[in-house]
Tab-separated table of C-alpha atoms in Angstrom:
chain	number	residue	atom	x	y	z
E	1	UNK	CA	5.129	-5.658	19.433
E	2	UNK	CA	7.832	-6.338	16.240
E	3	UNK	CA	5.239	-6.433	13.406
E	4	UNK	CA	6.531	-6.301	10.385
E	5	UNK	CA	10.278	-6.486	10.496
E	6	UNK	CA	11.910	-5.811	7.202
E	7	UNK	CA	15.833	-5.295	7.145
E	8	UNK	CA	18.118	-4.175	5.683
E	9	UNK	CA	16.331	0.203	5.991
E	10	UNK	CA	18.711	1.656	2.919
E	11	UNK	CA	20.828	-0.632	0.308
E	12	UNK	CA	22.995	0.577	-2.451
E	13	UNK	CA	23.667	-2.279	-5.713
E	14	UNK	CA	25.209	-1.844	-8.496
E	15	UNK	CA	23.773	-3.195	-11.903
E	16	UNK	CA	23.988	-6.796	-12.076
E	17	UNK	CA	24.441	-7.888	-8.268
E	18	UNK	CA	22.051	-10.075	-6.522
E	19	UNK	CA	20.271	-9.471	-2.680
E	20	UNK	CA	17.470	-10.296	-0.723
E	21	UNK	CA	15.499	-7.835	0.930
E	22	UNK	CA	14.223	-9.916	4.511
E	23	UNK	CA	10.747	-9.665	5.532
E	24	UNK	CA	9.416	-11.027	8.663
E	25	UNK	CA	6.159	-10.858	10.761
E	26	UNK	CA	5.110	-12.399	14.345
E	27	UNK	CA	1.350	-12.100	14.142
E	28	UNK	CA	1.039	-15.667	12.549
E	29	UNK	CA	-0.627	-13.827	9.761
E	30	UNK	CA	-1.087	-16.394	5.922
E	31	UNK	CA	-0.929	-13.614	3.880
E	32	UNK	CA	2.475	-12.198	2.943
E	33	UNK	CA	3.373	-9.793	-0.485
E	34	UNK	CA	5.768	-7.338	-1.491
E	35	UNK	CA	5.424	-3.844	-2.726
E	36	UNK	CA	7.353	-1.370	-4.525
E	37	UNK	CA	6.581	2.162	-4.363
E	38	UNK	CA	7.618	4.890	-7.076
E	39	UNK	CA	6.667	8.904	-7.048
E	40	UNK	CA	3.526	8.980	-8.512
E	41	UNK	CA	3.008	5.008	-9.283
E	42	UNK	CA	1.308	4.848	-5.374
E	43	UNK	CA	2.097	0.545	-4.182
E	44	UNK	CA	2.633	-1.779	-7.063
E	45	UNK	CA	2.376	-5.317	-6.296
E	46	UNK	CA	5.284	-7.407	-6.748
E	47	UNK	CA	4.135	-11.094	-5.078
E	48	UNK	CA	2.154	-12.043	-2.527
E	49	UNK	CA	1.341	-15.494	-0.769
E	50	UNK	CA	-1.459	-16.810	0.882
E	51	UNK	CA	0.182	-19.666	3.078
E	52	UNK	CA	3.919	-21.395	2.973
E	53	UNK	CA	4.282	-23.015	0.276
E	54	UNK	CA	2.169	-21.113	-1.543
E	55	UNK	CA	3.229	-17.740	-3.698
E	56	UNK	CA	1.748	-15.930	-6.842
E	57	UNK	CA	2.552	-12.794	-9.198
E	58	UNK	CA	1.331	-9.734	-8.667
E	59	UNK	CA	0.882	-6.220	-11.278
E	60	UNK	CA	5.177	-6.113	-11.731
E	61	UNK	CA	6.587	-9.788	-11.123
E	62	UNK	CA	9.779	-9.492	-13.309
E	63	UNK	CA	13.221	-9.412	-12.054
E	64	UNK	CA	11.976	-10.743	-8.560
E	65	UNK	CA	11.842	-14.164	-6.797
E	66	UNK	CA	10.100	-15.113	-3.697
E	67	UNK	CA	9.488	-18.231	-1.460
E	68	UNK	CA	7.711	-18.811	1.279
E	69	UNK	CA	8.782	-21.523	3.248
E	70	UNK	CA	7.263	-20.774	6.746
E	71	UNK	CA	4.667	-18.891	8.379
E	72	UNK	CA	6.716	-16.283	9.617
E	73	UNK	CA	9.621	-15.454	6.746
E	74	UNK	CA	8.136	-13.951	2.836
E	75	UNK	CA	11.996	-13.001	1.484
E	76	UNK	CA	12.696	-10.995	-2.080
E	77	UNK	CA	15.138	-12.157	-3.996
E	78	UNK	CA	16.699	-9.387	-6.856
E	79	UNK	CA	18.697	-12.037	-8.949
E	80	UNK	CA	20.447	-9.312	-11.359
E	81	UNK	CA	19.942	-5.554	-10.473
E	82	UNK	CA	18.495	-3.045	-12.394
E	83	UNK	CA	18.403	0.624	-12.238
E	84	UNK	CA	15.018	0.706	-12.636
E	85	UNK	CA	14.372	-1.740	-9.485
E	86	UNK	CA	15.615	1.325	-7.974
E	87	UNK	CA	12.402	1.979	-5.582
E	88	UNK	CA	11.381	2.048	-1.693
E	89	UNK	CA	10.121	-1.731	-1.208
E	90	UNK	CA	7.216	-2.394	1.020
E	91	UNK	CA	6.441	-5.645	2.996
E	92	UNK	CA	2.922	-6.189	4.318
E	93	UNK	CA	1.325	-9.276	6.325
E	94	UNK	CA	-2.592	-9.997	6.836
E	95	UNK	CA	-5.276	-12.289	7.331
E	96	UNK	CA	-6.654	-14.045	4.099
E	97	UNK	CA	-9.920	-11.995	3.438
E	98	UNK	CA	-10.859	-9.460	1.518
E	99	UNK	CA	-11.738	-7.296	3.560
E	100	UNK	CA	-8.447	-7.343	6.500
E	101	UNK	CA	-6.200	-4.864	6.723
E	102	UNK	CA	-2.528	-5.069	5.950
E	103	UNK	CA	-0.111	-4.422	8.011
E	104	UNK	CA	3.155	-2.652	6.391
E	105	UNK	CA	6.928	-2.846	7.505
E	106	UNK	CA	9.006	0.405	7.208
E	107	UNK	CA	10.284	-0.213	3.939
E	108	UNK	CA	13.663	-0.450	2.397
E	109	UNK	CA	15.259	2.138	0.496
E	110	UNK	CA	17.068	0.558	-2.205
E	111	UNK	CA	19.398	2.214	-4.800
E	112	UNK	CA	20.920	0.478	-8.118
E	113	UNK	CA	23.625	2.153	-9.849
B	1	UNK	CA	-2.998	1.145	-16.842
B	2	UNK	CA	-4.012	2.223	-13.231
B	3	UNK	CA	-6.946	-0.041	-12.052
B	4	UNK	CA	-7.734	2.722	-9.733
B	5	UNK	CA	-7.270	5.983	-10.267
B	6	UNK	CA	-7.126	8.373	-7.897
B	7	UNK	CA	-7.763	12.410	-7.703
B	8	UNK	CA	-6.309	14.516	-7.070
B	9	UNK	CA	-2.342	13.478	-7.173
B	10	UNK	CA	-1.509	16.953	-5.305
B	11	UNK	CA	-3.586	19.080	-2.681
B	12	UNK	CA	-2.543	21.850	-0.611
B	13	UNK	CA	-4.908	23.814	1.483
B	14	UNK	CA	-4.929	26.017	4.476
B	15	UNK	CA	-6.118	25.013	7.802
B	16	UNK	CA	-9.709	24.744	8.373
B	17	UNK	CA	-11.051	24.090	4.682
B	18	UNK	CA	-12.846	21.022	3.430
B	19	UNK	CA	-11.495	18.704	1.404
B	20	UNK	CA	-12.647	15.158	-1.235
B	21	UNK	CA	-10.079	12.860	-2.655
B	22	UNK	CA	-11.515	10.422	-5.152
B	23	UNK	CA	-10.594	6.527	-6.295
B	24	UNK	CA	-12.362	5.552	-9.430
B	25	UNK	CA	-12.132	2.357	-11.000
B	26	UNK	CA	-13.759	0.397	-13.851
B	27	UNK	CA	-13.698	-2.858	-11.897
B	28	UNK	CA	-15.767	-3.570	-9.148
B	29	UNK	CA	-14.225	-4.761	-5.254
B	30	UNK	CA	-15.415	-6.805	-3.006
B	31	UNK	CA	-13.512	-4.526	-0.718
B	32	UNK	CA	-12.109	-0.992	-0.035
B	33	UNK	CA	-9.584	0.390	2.365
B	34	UNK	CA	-8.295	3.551	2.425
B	35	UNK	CA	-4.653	3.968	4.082
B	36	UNK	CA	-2.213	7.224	5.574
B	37	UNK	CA	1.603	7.319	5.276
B	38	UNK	CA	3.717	9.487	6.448
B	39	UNK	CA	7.397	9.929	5.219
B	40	UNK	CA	9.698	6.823	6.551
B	41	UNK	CA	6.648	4.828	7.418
B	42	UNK	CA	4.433	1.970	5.934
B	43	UNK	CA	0.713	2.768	5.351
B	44	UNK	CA	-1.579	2.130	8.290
B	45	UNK	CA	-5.339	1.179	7.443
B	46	UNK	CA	-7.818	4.175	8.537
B	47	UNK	CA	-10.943	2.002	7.117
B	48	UNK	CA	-12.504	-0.791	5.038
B	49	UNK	CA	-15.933	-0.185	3.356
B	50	UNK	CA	-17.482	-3.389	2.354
B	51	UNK	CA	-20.892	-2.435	1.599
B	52	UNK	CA	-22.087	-0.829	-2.048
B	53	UNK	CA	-23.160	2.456	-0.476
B	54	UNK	CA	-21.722	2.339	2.777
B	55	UNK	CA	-20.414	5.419	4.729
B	56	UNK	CA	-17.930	5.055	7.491
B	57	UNK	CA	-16.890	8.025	9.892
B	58	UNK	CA	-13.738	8.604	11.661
B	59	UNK	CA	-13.846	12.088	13.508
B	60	UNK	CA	-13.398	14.682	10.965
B	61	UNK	CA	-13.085	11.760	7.509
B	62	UNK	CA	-16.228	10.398	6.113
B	63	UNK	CA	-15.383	7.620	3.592
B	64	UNK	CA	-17.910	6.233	1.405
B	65	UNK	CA	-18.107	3.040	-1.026
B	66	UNK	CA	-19.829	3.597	-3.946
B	67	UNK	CA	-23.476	1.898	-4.976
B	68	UNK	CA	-21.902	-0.224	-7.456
B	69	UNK	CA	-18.604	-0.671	-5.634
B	70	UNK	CA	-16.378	0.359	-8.335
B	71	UNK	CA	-14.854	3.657	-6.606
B	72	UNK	CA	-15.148	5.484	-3.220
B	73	UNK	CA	-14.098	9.149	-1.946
B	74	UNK	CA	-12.451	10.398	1.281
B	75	UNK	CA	-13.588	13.899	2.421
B	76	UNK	CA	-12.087	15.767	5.151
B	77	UNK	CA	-14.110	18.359	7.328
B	78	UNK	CA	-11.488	21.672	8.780
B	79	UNK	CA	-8.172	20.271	7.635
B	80	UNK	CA	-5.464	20.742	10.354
B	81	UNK	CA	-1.636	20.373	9.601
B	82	UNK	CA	-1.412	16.933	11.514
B	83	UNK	CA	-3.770	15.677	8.489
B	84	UNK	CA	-0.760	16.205	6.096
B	85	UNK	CA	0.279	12.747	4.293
B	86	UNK	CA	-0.256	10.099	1.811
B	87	UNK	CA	-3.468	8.699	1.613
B	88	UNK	CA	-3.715	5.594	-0.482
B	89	UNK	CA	-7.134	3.807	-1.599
B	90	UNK	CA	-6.603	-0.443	-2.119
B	91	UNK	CA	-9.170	-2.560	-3.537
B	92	UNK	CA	-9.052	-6.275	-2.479
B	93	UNK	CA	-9.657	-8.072	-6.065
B	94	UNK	CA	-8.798	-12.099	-6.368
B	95	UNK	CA	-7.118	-12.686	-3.369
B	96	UNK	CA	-4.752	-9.374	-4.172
B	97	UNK	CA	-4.909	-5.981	-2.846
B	98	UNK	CA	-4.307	-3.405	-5.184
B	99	UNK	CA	-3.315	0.393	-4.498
B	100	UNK	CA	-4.169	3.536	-6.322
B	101	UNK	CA	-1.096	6.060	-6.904
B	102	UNK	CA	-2.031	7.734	-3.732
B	103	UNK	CA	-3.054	11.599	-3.158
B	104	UNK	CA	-0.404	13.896	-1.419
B	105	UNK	CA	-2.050	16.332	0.944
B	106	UNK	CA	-0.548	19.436	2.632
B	107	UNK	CA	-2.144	21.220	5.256
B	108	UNK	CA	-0.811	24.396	5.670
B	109	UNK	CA	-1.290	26.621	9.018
């Protein structure tokens, strides 16, 4: 059973490059988002989606793009890197109600410099 | 501004004491889960109380939702080492699911 697959584990940018951080689940789940998690800050939600085509802001938005063109894929798109994007990014799939669980990827460690 | 806030940040005890972690909020959920993760990992769900007042068990954790549904608290009965971790509380608001900053707990032998 794959999950959540989110690749790459550990990236290293330096200030101003551009990546995408892949997310993608196989349990046909509608609800996608993205996390970052800082010491002390617990998960702060960057976006989330409810079904493709569909994708919203979350608590920390800025600096990151998203789409969500099928089911399976919810990619993160850092368009200029900052230090302070510097954080262990979470990916998490679910069912659309309130009261589901989410199911988290591994993370990926990523470092800007 | 943390919508939920939870208590204590830190907690390191010995092996067979008792232990409550808190998530307070001003806002009330229509949900509440409560999640573990260990270092490397994602958070996995250990439950979701729905109900204002409801109390769910899970061997040695009893998790309850408060009456008004704006905070719950996770208490532990004889701590063992395996316990150690992150434990996270989420509440599902407008579609979202947001996390408190989690409460680090060490169980020592």
């Amino acid at each position: 059973n794959a999950g959540v697959t989110q690749t790459p584990k550990f990236q290293v940018l330096k200030t101003g490059q551009s990546m995408t951080l892949q997310c993608a689940q196989d349990m046909n789940h509608e609800y996608m988002s993205w996390y970052r998690q800082d010491p002390g800050m617990g998960l702060r939600l960057i976006h989330y989606s409810v079904g493709a085509g569909i994708t919203d802001q979350g608590e920390v938005p800025n600096g990151y793009n998203v789409s969500r063109s099928t089911t399976e894929d919810f990619p993160l798109r850092l368009l200029s890197a900052a230090p302070s994007q510097t954080s262990v990014y979470f990916c998490a799939s679910g069912q659309v109600s309130y009261n589901s669980p989410l199911h988290f990827g591994n993370g990926t460690r990523l470092t800007v410099t | 501004t943390q919508l939920l806030e939870q208590s204590p940040q830190f907690l390191s005890i010995q092996e067979g004491e008792n232990l409550t972690v808190y998530c307070n909020s001003s806002s009330v959920f229509s949900s509440l889960q409560w999640y573990r993760q260990e270092p490397g990992e994602g958070p996995v769900l250990l439950v979701t109380v729905v109900t204002g007042g409801e109390v769910k068990k899970l061997k040695r954790l009893t998790f309850q939702f408060g009456d008004a549904r704006k905070d719950s608290s996770l208490h532990i009965t004889a701590a063992q080492p395996g316990d150690t971790g992150l434990y996270l509380c989420a509440g599902a608001q407008g579609g979202k699911l947001i996390f408190g900053q989690g409460t680090e707990l060490s169980v020592k032998p």
